[in-house]
Amino acid sequence: MTRNKTLSFLTAAAQLTASGALLAACAVGPKAPPADLPVAGTGGFIGSASPTVSTAAARDDWWRLYEDPTLDALIQQAFAENNQLEAAFANLRAVRASLSEARVGRFPTTTTSGGVTRSQGSSASLAAQPGIPAGTTIPEIDTYDVGIEASYEVDLFGRVESTIRAARADARAAEAALATVQVTVAAETTRAYADTCSANAQIAVAERTLELQRNTANLTQTLLDGGAGTGLDVASARAALAQTASTLPTLRAARNEALFRLATLTGATPAEASQAAAACVRPPQLSQPIPVGDGAALLARRPDVREAEANLAAAAARVNVATANLYPRITLGGSYGSTALDADGLGDSGNTRFSFGPLISWSFPNVFAARAQIKAAGARSDAALATFDQTVLTALQETETALSNYANELDRRAALTEARDQAARAADLSRLRFNAGADSFLLVLDAERTQAAADAALAQSDALVTTYQIALFRALAGGWQADS
C-alpha cells in the first residue's frame, strides 16, 4: 500500500467525520422536564429569626467555628483516610471513564489488518474441469493481505449525543454523591468526637455526685455509730450512692462506642483511637451565631439536590436515546488494502482494493420493543423528576427541623441551668438545716437526689445542644468543596 494512497483514505475518513457531524444536529425525543424550585423555599428560613443563627453565608469548613485543634486534626485525618470517601472517589473515576467511552462515539472506528494465508484447492474439483488430466497436483498458494477500514455512525437522530449527555449527567451525579459522602464524613466525625467529649463530661458529673453521696453515707454511718443516727438513714444514703454508681458503666460504654466510631471514621482500628479525643472532657463550644444563609443558597449547595437534578437530566437523555432507536442507523464506512501472492507485491497498483459507501440499518421487527423502551425510559424520567422534587422538600425540612431543635434545646438548657443552680442551693441549705437539727435526714437525701438529677439533665442537654448544632451544619451541607 503506498503512503500517498493511505493518506488519501485517512483524509477521506476525516471528511466523512466532519460531514457526519454536520448531519448530527437533530435529536429526537422530548426535552428534559424543568427542575423548578418552589418559590416559597428560596427565601429566608423560618428558624433564622433566632439570635443563635445569622443569615450570613454558610461555611464549608464549619467545624473550624469550634476553634478546636483536636477536631480540626480529626477532620483532616478523616478526609485523608476514610474508606467510604475512598470508595466514592473510585466510583467517580469509573463514571468519568464511562463518559470518555461514550464520547468515542463521535469519532470514526478504524481497524488495521494484516495476514498471510496458505491454501490448496481440492483435487476432485480440479479433475472435473475439461482438459485437466486426472492426478494433477494442486499447488499450495500463499496470499498476503494488509488493509485499513474505517466506519462512522452519522448521528442524524441524536442517539450518540444523547448517550453522551446521559453519561455527562451521570458524572455530575457521581460528583454530587462524592460531595454527599464528604458532608456525611465531616458531620459524623464531629459527632463522634462530640459524643466522646459529652460522655466524659457526664461521667465527670456522675463522679462528682458519687463523691458527694459517699461523704453523706459516711456521715450517716458516723452518726449511727455515735448513737445520733438511724439504720434507715444509713440504708437510704447507701441506696442513693449505689443508684448513682449504676449510671457509670452505661456512660463509659457510650464513651467507648463513640471513641471506636471515631476511629473507624478516621481510618483507624479501635486500638488506634485518638487519645486526644479520649481525654476530652467538654463537648466543643461555639462562640458565635451559626451562619445559615437562605433557602436559595441551601438548595444550590446541597449535593443531594444536585445529584437528583443530574439524575433527572440523565433520565431525560436516555429517553432521547430510546426514541432514536425507532429510526434507522446510518453508518458510512470504507476500506483500503492490498492483496498479493508475495510480500513484494503488496502496494502495487494492480493488487490494491477499496470500498466506500453508506450502510443503513433499521430494525423494523423490534419497533414494539423500542416503543416499550421509550415508555420505560419516560417513566424513569418521571420518577427522577418526582425524586428531585422530594429531595428539595426534604432538604428544606431537614434544615428547618435542625434550626428548631437547636433553638429549643438552647432554651431548655437555659431552664435546666437555672434548675441545677437552685437544686444545688436547696441541697446546701438542707444539709445546713440537718446539721443544725432543724430537718430530718430524709429531706437531705431528697435534696441531693434532686441536685444529682438536675446535674445529669444539664449534662445531657449540653450534649444535645452540640448534637443539634452538628445536625444543622449537616443539613446546610457543609464539608465539601465544589471543585473536589
Short mmCIF file of C-alpha atoms in Angstrom, two decimals:
data_model
loop_
_atom_site.label_atom_id
_atom_site.label_comp_id
_atom_site.label_asym_id
_atom_site.label_seq_id
_atom_site.Cartn_x
_atom_site.Cartn_y
_atom_site.Cartn_z
CA MET A 1 0.00 0.00 0.00
CA THR A 2 1.55 3.35 -1.00
CA ARG A 3 1.87 6.14 1.54
CA ASN A 4 0.01 8.67 -0.63
CA LYS A 5 -2.98 6.36 -1.08
CA THR A 6 -3.11 5.67 2.64
CA LEU A 7 -3.10 9.38 3.40
CA SER A 8 -5.83 9.93 0.86
CA PHE A 9 -8.00 7.30 2.54
CA LEU A 10 -7.42 8.82 6.00
CA THR A 11 -8.24 12.28 4.64
CA ALA A 12 -11.48 10.90 3.24
CA ALA A 13 -12.27 9.38 6.64
CA ALA A 14 -11.71 12.76 8.30
CA GLN A 15 -14.01 14.45 5.78
CA LEU A 16 -16.53 11.72 6.46
CA THR A 17 -16.43 12.53 10.17
CA ALA A 18 -16.87 16.24 9.55
CA SER A 19 -19.81 15.64 7.22
CA GLY A 20 -21.43 13.34 9.75
CA ALA A 21 -21.04 15.93 12.49
CA LEU A 22 -22.91 18.46 10.38
CA LEU A 23 -25.74 15.98 9.91
CA ALA A 24 -25.93 15.10 13.60
CA ALA A 25 -27.98 18.11 14.54
CA CYS A 26 -31.41 16.64 15.05
CA ALA A 27 -32.04 14.93 18.38
CA VAL A 28 -35.40 13.20 18.68
CA GLY A 29 -37.47 12.78 21.82
CA PRO A 30 -38.82 15.12 24.49
CA LYS A 31 -36.82 17.78 26.26
CA ALA A 32 -35.81 17.29 29.89
CA PRO A 33 -38.58 18.35 32.29
CA PRO A 34 -37.72 21.56 34.14
CA ALA A 35 -36.20 21.10 37.60
CA ASP A 36 -38.07 24.01 39.17
CA LEU A 37 -37.56 25.04 42.78
CA PRO A 38 -40.51 26.05 44.98
CA VAL A 39 -40.51 29.84 45.32
CA ALA A 40 -41.53 29.60 48.98
CA GLY A 41 -38.40 27.59 49.72
CA THR A 42 -35.85 30.03 48.32
CA GLY A 43 -36.24 32.83 50.88
CA GLY A 44 -35.12 33.11 54.47
CA PHE A 45 -35.60 30.21 56.86
CA ILE A 46 -38.39 30.23 59.43
CA GLY A 47 -35.84 29.47 62.13
CA SER A 48 -33.38 32.17 61.06
CA ALA A 49 -35.14 34.68 63.35
CA SER A 50 -33.38 33.07 66.33
CA PRO A 51 -30.41 35.07 67.68
CA THR A 52 -28.41 31.83 67.76
CA VAL A 53 -28.02 31.92 63.95
CA SER A 54 -27.18 34.55 61.36
CA THR A 55 -28.15 34.97 57.71
CA ALA A 56 -24.51 35.15 56.62
CA ALA A 57 -23.44 32.58 54.02
CA ALA A 58 -22.95 29.08 55.40
CA ARG A 59 -19.38 27.82 55.56
CA ASP A 60 -17.92 24.67 54.03
CA ASP A 61 -15.36 24.35 56.85
CA TRP A 62 -17.95 24.85 59.58
CA TRP A 63 -16.07 22.73 62.13
CA ARG A 64 -13.44 25.49 62.39
CA LEU A 65 -16.08 27.65 64.09
CA TYR A 66 -15.48 25.50 67.21
CA GLU A 67 -11.83 26.63 67.29
CA ASP A 68 -10.81 23.15 68.48
CA PRO A 69 -7.38 21.98 67.16
CA THR A 70 -8.14 18.36 68.05
CA LEU A 71 -11.33 18.42 65.99
CA ASP A 72 -9.53 20.10 63.07
CA ALA A 73 -6.90 17.34 63.05
CA LEU A 74 -9.55 14.61 63.21
CA ILE A 75 -11.46 16.06 60.25
CA GLN A 76 -8.25 16.29 58.23
CA GLN A 77 -7.43 12.67 59.06
CA ALA A 78 -10.95 11.53 58.13
CA PHE A 79 -10.79 13.27 54.74
CA ALA A 80 -7.45 11.58 54.07
CA GLU A 81 -8.14 8.08 55.42
CA ASN A 82 -11.90 7.40 55.42
CA ASN A 83 -12.71 4.30 53.37
CA GLN A 84 -16.17 5.46 52.29
CA LEU A 85 -14.59 8.56 50.78
CA GLU A 86 -12.01 6.44 49.00
CA ALA A 87 -14.77 4.28 47.51
CA ALA A 88 -16.72 7.38 46.41
CA PHE A 89 -13.62 8.76 44.66
CA ALA A 90 -13.14 5.42 42.90
CA ASN A 91 -16.79 5.39 41.77
CA LEU A 92 -16.36 8.90 40.38
CA ARG A 93 -13.29 7.81 38.41
CA ALA A 94 -15.25 4.88 36.99
CA VAL A 95 -18.15 7.10 35.88
CA ARG A 96 -15.78 9.61 34.30
CA ALA A 97 -14.16 6.75 32.39
CA SER A 98 -17.63 5.75 31.11
CA LEU A 99 -18.12 9.32 29.93
CA SER A 100 -14.86 9.13 27.97
CA GLU A 101 -16.07 5.87 26.45
CA ALA A 102 -19.35 7.47 25.40
CA ARG A 103 -17.52 10.39 23.75
CA VAL A 104 -15.68 7.96 21.48
CA GLY A 105 -18.97 7.54 19.59
CA ARG A 106 -18.34 10.94 17.98
CA PHE A 107 -15.32 9.63 16.09
CA PRO A 108 -14.87 7.01 13.40
CA THR A 109 -13.79 3.49 14.27
CA THR A 110 -10.67 2.36 12.44
CA THR A 111 -9.25 -1.12 12.11
CA THR A 112 -5.96 -2.19 10.59
CA SER A 113 -5.32 -5.74 9.50
CA GLY A 114 -2.52 -7.84 8.09
CA GLY A 115 -2.19 -11.55 7.44
CA VAL A 116 -0.68 -14.40 5.47
CA THR A 117 -2.65 -17.48 4.47
CA ARG A 118 -1.59 -20.72 2.72
CA SER A 119 -4.29 -22.61 0.81
CA GLN A 120 -4.68 -25.59 -1.52
CA GLY A 121 -7.67 -26.47 -3.65
CA SER A 122 -9.42 -29.87 -3.91
CA SER A 123 -8.04 -32.37 -6.48
CA ALA A 124 -11.54 -33.70 -7.16
CA SER A 125 -12.89 -30.29 -8.12
CA LEU A 126 -9.90 -29.64 -10.36
CA ALA A 127 -10.20 -33.00 -12.17
CA ALA A 128 -13.81 -32.24 -13.04
CA GLN A 129 -12.71 -29.37 -15.23
CA PRO A 130 -12.26 -30.16 -19.00
CA GLY A 131 -8.69 -30.52 -20.18
CA ILE A 132 -7.22 -31.16 -16.74
CA PRO A 133 -5.61 -34.61 -16.51
CA ALA A 134 -6.51 -36.79 -13.55
CA GLY A 135 -3.93 -36.87 -10.80
CA THR A 136 -2.75 -33.31 -11.44
CA THR A 137 -1.02 -31.95 -8.35
CA ILE A 138 -2.69 -28.93 -6.81
CA PRO A 139 -0.13 -26.29 -5.86
CA GLU A 140 -0.17 -24.54 -2.49
CA ILE A 141 -0.77 -20.79 -2.71
CA ASP A 142 0.43 -18.10 -0.26
CA THR A 143 -1.72 -14.97 -0.02
CA TYR A 144 -0.56 -11.72 1.63
CA ASP A 145 -3.07 -9.06 2.69
CA VAL A 146 -2.86 -5.70 4.51
CA GLY A 147 -5.55 -3.06 4.87
CA ILE A 148 -7.32 -0.41 6.86
CA GLU A 149 -11.04 0.01 7.50
CA ALA A 150 -13.00 2.95 8.91
CA SER A 151 -16.65 3.34 9.85
CA TYR A 152 -18.59 6.27 11.27
CA GLU A 153 -22.16 6.43 12.55
CA VAL A 154 -23.91 9.55 11.27
CA ASP A 155 -25.76 10.72 14.37
CA LEU A 156 -28.68 12.03 12.37
CA PHE A 157 -31.22 11.45 15.15
CA GLY A 158 -29.02 12.31 18.13
CA ARG A 159 -28.53 8.82 19.58
CA VAL A 160 -24.79 9.30 20.18
CA GLU A 161 -25.11 12.85 21.52
CA SER A 162 -27.94 11.83 23.83
CA THR A 163 -25.82 8.95 25.12
CA ILE A 164 -23.01 11.41 25.82
CA ARG A 165 -25.42 13.79 27.60
CA ALA A 166 -26.62 10.92 29.79
CA ALA A 167 -23.04 9.91 30.62
CA ARG A 168 -22.14 13.52 31.38
CA ALA A 169 -25.12 13.80 33.74
CA ASP A 170 -24.06 10.52 35.38
CA ALA A 171 -20.65 12.06 36.02
CA ARG A 172 -22.27 15.12 37.64
CA ALA A 173 -24.38 12.80 39.79
CA ALA A 174 -21.28 10.88 40.88
CA GLU A 175 -19.55 14.15 41.78
CA ALA A 176 -22.54 15.14 43.89
CA ALA A 177 -22.61 11.68 45.51
CA LEU A 178 -18.97 12.15 46.48
CA ALA A 179 -19.82 15.53 48.00
CA THR A 180 -22.64 13.89 49.97
CA VAL A 181 -20.16 11.42 51.45
CA GLN A 182 -17.83 14.31 52.33
CA VAL A 183 -20.67 16.08 54.12
CA THR A 184 -21.50 12.88 56.00
CA VAL A 185 -17.91 12.14 56.98
CA ALA A 186 -17.34 15.67 58.30
CA ALA A 187 -20.57 15.63 60.31
CA GLU A 188 -20.19 12.09 61.66
CA THR A 189 -16.56 12.64 62.64
CA THR A 190 -17.52 15.77 64.55
CA ARG A 191 -20.48 14.00 66.14
CA ALA A 192 -18.35 11.03 67.25
CA TYR A 193 -15.81 13.41 68.78
CA ALA A 194 -18.55 15.46 70.47
CA ASP A 195 -20.22 12.29 71.78
CA THR A 196 -16.92 11.18 73.30
CA CYS A 197 -16.46 14.56 74.97
CA SER A 198 -20.08 14.65 76.17
CA ALA A 199 -19.86 11.15 77.65
CA ASN A 200 -16.72 12.15 79.53
CA ALA A 201 -18.47 15.28 80.80
CA GLN A 202 -21.43 13.21 82.03
CA ILE A 203 -19.05 10.74 83.67
CA ALA A 204 -17.40 13.63 85.49
CA VAL A 205 -20.80 14.87 86.73
CA ALA A 206 -21.72 11.37 87.94
CA GLU A 207 -18.37 11.00 89.71
CA ARG A 208 -18.81 14.36 91.49
CA THR A 209 -22.29 13.32 92.57
CA LEU A 210 -20.90 9.97 93.67
CA GLU A 211 -18.27 11.63 95.83
CA LEU A 212 -20.88 13.86 97.47
CA GLN A 213 -23.16 10.92 98.19
CA ARG A 214 -20.25 8.86 99.51
CA ASN A 215 -19.49 11.62 102.02
CA THR A 216 -23.15 11.69 103.04
CA ALA A 217 -23.23 7.91 103.52
CA ASN A 218 -20.08 8.08 105.63
CA LEU A 219 -21.65 10.83 107.74
CA THR A 220 -24.78 8.79 108.42
CA GLN A 221 -22.65 5.82 109.46
CA THR A 222 -20.67 8.03 111.82
CA LEU A 223 -23.86 9.39 113.34
CA LEU A 224 -25.23 5.87 113.76
CA ASP A 225 -22.02 4.73 115.42
CA GLY A 226 -22.27 7.72 117.78
CA GLY A 227 -25.87 6.93 118.67
CA ALA A 228 -27.30 10.00 116.93
CA GLY A 229 -28.44 8.37 113.67
CA THR A 230 -30.67 5.56 112.50
CA GLY A 231 -30.21 2.48 110.38
CA LEU A 232 -32.84 3.86 107.97
CA ASP A 233 -30.67 6.89 107.28
CA VAL A 234 -27.65 4.72 106.54
CA ALA A 235 -29.59 2.39 104.22
CA SER A 236 -31.18 5.30 102.36
CA ALA A 237 -27.80 7.01 101.86
CA ARG A 238 -26.19 3.83 100.58
CA ALA A 239 -29.11 3.19 98.21
CA ALA A 240 -28.67 6.64 96.67
CA LEU A 241 -24.93 6.01 96.36
CA ALA A 242 -25.47 2.68 94.56
CA GLN A 243 -28.08 4.20 92.24
CA THR A 244 -25.63 6.86 91.07
CA ALA A 245 -22.82 4.30 90.72
CA SER A 246 -25.06 2.22 88.42
CA THR A 247 -25.06 5.03 85.81
CA LEU A 248 -21.29 4.97 85.32
CA PRO A 249 -20.98 1.70 83.32
CA THR A 250 -23.58 2.89 80.81
CA LEU A 251 -21.82 6.23 80.39
CA ARG A 252 -18.42 4.56 79.98
CA ALA A 253 -19.84 2.20 77.37
CA ALA A 254 -21.30 5.17 75.46
CA ARG A 255 -17.92 6.93 75.62
CA ASN A 256 -16.10 3.87 74.25
CA GLU A 257 -18.69 3.38 71.49
CA ALA A 258 -18.23 6.98 70.33
CA LEU A 259 -14.45 6.67 70.51
CA PHE A 260 -14.41 3.46 68.46
CA ARG A 261 -16.81 5.01 65.94
CA LEU A 262 -14.44 7.96 65.65
CA ALA A 263 -11.55 5.58 64.98
CA THR A 264 -13.44 3.91 62.13
CA LEU A 265 -14.34 7.26 60.57
CA THR A 266 -10.69 8.31 60.60
CA GLY A 267 -9.49 5.05 59.07
CA ALA A 268 -8.04 3.58 62.28
CA THR A 269 -8.68 0.50 64.39
CA PRO A 270 -10.22 0.81 67.88
CA ALA A 271 -6.77 0.17 69.37
CA GLU A 272 -5.53 3.25 67.48
CA ALA A 273 -8.35 5.54 68.66
CA SER A 274 -7.40 9.18 69.25
CA GLN A 275 -6.03 9.68 72.74
CA ALA A 276 -6.69 13.41 72.47
CA ALA A 277 -10.39 12.67 71.91
CA ALA A 278 -10.41 10.15 74.75
CA ALA A 279 -9.11 12.86 77.11
CA CYS A 280 -11.70 15.47 76.05
CA VAL A 281 -13.98 16.42 78.97
CA ARG A 282 -16.22 19.05 77.37
CA PRO A 283 -18.12 18.98 74.07
CA PRO A 284 -16.94 21.57 71.52
CA GLN A 285 -18.43 25.03 72.04
CA LEU A 286 -19.44 27.79 69.62
CA SER A 287 -18.63 31.40 70.41
CA GLN A 288 -20.74 32.97 67.61
CA PRO A 289 -24.09 32.50 65.87
CA ILE A 290 -24.24 29.81 63.18
CA PRO A 291 -24.26 31.28 59.62
CA VAL A 292 -27.10 29.63 57.70
CA GLY A 293 -27.74 31.75 54.57
CA ASP A 294 -31.15 31.29 52.92
CA GLY A 295 -33.17 28.67 51.09
CA ALA A 296 -31.85 29.50 47.62
CA ALA A 297 -28.24 29.17 48.77
CA LEU A 298 -29.06 25.92 50.59
CA LEU A 299 -30.62 24.26 47.54
CA ALA A 300 -27.70 25.37 45.37
CA ARG A 301 -25.13 23.84 47.73
CA ARG A 302 -26.91 20.65 48.84
CA PRO A 303 -25.19 17.83 46.92
CA ASP A 304 -28.21 15.53 47.16
CA VAL A 305 -30.28 18.14 45.32
CA ARG A 306 -27.59 18.46 42.64
CA GLU A 307 -27.39 14.67 42.36
CA ALA A 308 -31.17 14.42 41.90
CA GLU A 309 -31.05 17.13 39.24
CA ALA A 310 -28.24 15.32 37.40
CA ASN A 311 -30.15 12.03 37.56
CA LEU A 312 -33.15 13.81 36.06
CA ALA A 313 -31.03 15.09 33.17
CA ALA A 314 -29.58 11.61 32.61
CA ALA A 315 -33.03 10.00 32.60
CA ALA A 316 -34.32 12.56 30.09
CA ALA A 317 -31.31 11.97 27.81
CA ARG A 318 -31.95 8.24 27.89
CA VAL A 319 -35.50 8.88 26.70
CA ASN A 320 -33.89 10.53 23.64
CA VAL A 321 -31.63 7.50 23.18
CA ALA A 322 -34.60 5.15 23.31
CA THR A 323 -36.54 7.34 20.86
CA ALA A 324 -33.61 7.44 18.44
CA ASN A 325 -33.71 3.64 18.32
CA LEU A 326 -37.00 3.95 16.41
CA TYR A 327 -35.12 5.49 13.48
CA PRO A 328 -32.59 3.94 11.12
CA ARG A 329 -28.87 3.99 11.86
CA ILE A 330 -26.72 5.34 9.06
CA THR A 331 -23.10 4.26 9.01
CA LEU A 332 -20.57 5.50 6.48
CA GLY A 333 -17.59 3.22 6.00
CA GLY A 334 -14.76 2.34 3.75
CA SER A 335 -11.75 0.11 3.42
CA TYR A 336 -8.47 0.22 1.54
CA GLY A 337 -5.88 -2.50 1.25
CA SER A 338 -3.67 -4.65 -0.87
CA THR A 339 -3.72 -8.39 -1.57
CA ALA A 340 -0.83 -10.16 -3.30
CA LEU A 341 0.68 -13.58 -3.81
CA ASP A 342 4.02 -12.46 -2.39
CA ALA A 343 5.06 -9.81 0.12
CA ASP A 344 6.89 -7.76 -2.53
CA GLY A 345 3.67 -7.30 -4.43
CA LEU A 346 1.87 -5.51 -1.60
CA GLY A 347 1.22 -1.91 -2.58
CA ASP A 348 1.38 -2.49 -6.33
CA SER A 349 -1.40 -0.71 -8.15
CA GLY A 350 -2.72 -3.92 -9.57
CA ASN A 351 -3.07 -5.50 -6.16
CA THR A 352 -4.97 -2.73 -4.38
CA ARG A 353 -8.58 -2.98 -3.29
CA PHE A 354 -11.03 -0.46 -1.80
CA SER A 355 -14.66 0.00 -0.93
CA PHE A 356 -16.68 3.01 0.25
CA GLY A 357 -20.34 3.68 0.88
CA PRO A 358 -23.19 4.10 3.35
CA LEU A 359 -24.89 1.38 5.32
CA ILE A 360 -28.45 1.88 6.54
CA SER A 361 -29.80 -0.49 9.18
CA TRP A 362 -33.36 -0.30 10.51
CA SER A 363 -34.79 -2.88 12.88
CA PHE A 364 -38.45 -2.88 11.84
CA PRO A 365 -39.35 -6.10 13.71
CA ASN A 366 -38.18 -4.54 17.00
CA VAL A 367 -40.25 -1.38 16.77
CA PHE A 368 -42.58 -2.56 19.50
CA ALA A 369 -39.67 -3.32 21.80
CA ALA A 370 -38.25 0.13 21.06
CA ARG A 371 -41.56 1.79 21.93
CA ALA A 372 -41.69 -0.19 25.16
CA GLN A 373 -38.18 1.04 25.95
CA ILE A 374 -39.30 4.61 25.32
CA LYS A 375 -42.20 4.19 27.74
CA ALA A 376 -39.89 2.70 30.36
CA ALA A 377 -37.36 5.50 29.91
CA GLY A 378 -40.14 8.08 30.14
CA ALA A 379 -41.42 6.53 33.36
CA ARG A 380 -37.90 6.63 34.82
CA SER A 381 -37.68 10.29 33.84
CA ASP A 382 -40.97 10.99 35.64
CA ALA A 383 -39.65 9.14 38.69
CA ALA A 384 -36.43 11.18 38.58
CA LEU A 385 -38.47 14.40 38.50
CA ALA A 386 -40.53 13.29 41.49
CA THR A 387 -37.33 12.30 43.31
CA PHE A 388 -35.86 15.74 42.62
CA ASP A 389 -38.96 17.50 43.97
CA GLN A 390 -38.94 15.28 47.07
CA THR A 391 -35.20 15.87 47.62
CA VAL A 392 -35.76 19.63 47.57
CA LEU A 393 -38.58 19.38 50.12
CA THR A 394 -36.52 17.05 52.31
CA ALA A 395 -33.58 19.47 52.28
CA LEU A 396 -35.81 22.31 53.43
CA GLN A 397 -37.48 20.12 56.05
CA GLU A 398 -34.16 18.90 57.48
CA THR A 399 -32.79 22.41 57.76
CA GLU A 400 -35.89 23.92 59.38
CA THR A 401 -36.12 20.96 61.78
CA ALA A 402 -32.46 21.32 62.73
CA LEU A 403 -32.94 25.06 63.32
CA SER A 404 -35.99 24.41 65.50
CA ASN A 405 -34.33 21.64 67.52
CA TYR A 406 -31.24 23.73 68.14
CA ALA A 407 -33.10 26.87 69.23
CA ASN A 408 -35.48 24.97 71.52
CA GLU A 409 -32.71 22.92 73.11
CA LEU A 410 -30.85 26.14 73.92
CA ASP A 411 -33.98 27.38 75.72
CA ARG A 412 -34.24 24.04 77.53
CA ARG A 413 -30.61 24.21 78.58
CA ALA A 414 -31.11 27.68 80.00
CA ALA A 415 -34.02 26.42 82.09
CA LEU A 416 -32.02 23.36 83.20
CA THR A 417 -29.11 25.59 84.21
CA GLU A 418 -31.45 27.57 86.47
CA ALA A 419 -32.91 24.31 87.85
CA ARG A 420 -29.42 22.96 88.57
CA ASP A 421 -28.37 26.14 90.38
CA GLN A 422 -31.49 26.15 92.53
CA ALA A 423 -31.17 22.43 93.27
CA ALA A 424 -27.57 22.91 94.43
CA ARG A 425 -28.63 25.80 96.66
CA ALA A 426 -31.50 23.72 98.13
CA ALA A 427 -29.13 20.82 98.85
CA ASP A 428 -26.67 23.11 100.64
CA LEU A 429 -29.45 24.60 102.76
CA SER A 430 -30.87 21.17 103.56
CA ARG A 431 -27.50 19.94 104.82
CA LEU A 432 -27.09 23.06 106.96
CA ARG A 433 -30.56 22.60 108.48
CA PHE A 434 -29.89 18.91 109.12
CA ASN A 435 -26.60 19.72 110.85
CA ALA A 436 -28.47 22.26 112.98
CA GLY A 437 -31.09 19.64 113.86
CA ALA A 438 -33.90 21.54 112.12
CA ASP A 439 -34.67 18.93 109.38
CA SER A 440 -34.65 15.15 109.06
CA PHE A 441 -32.05 13.30 107.04
CA LEU A 442 -34.68 12.18 104.52
CA LEU A 443 -35.01 15.81 103.40
CA VAL A 444 -31.25 15.94 102.84
CA LEU A 445 -31.37 12.78 100.71
CA ASP A 446 -34.27 14.13 98.68
CA ALA A 447 -32.43 17.40 98.03
CA GLU A 448 -29.30 15.56 96.96
CA ARG A 449 -31.28 13.32 94.59
CA THR A 450 -32.83 16.43 93.04
CA GLN A 451 -29.40 18.00 92.65
CA ALA A 452 -27.96 14.83 91.07
CA ALA A 453 -30.88 14.61 88.62
CA ALA A 454 -30.50 18.31 87.71
CA ASP A 455 -26.76 17.91 87.11
CA ALA A 456 -27.33 14.86 84.90
CA ALA A 457 -30.11 16.55 82.90
CA LEU A 458 -27.96 19.62 82.29
CA ALA A 459 -25.03 17.47 81.10
CA GLN A 460 -27.37 15.61 78.72
CA SER A 461 -28.71 18.91 77.41
CA ASP A 462 -25.16 20.16 76.77
CA ALA A 463 -24.61 17.04 74.67
CA LEU A 464 -27.89 17.56 72.77
CA VAL A 465 -27.02 21.19 72.01
CA THR A 466 -23.84 20.06 70.28
CA THR A 467 -25.68 17.22 68.52
CA TYR A 468 -28.28 19.63 67.14
CA GLN A 469 -25.55 22.05 66.06
CA ILE A 470 -23.90 19.31 64.04
CA ALA A 471 -27.27 18.25 62.59
CA LEU A 472 -27.78 21.83 61.43
CA PHE A 473 -24.32 22.02 59.87
CA ARG A 474 -25.01 18.74 58.10
CA ALA A 475 -28.37 19.96 56.80
CA LEU A 476 -26.61 23.06 55.48
CA ALA A 477 -24.32 20.68 53.54
CA GLY A 478 -21.01 21.91 54.87
CA GLY A 479 -17.92 19.78 54.49
CA TRP A 480 -17.28 19.66 50.76
CA GLN A 481 -15.67 21.81 48.05
CA ALA A 482 -17.37 22.35 44.70
CA ASP A 483 -14.09 21.69 42.82
CA SER A 484 -13.37 18.39 44.61
#
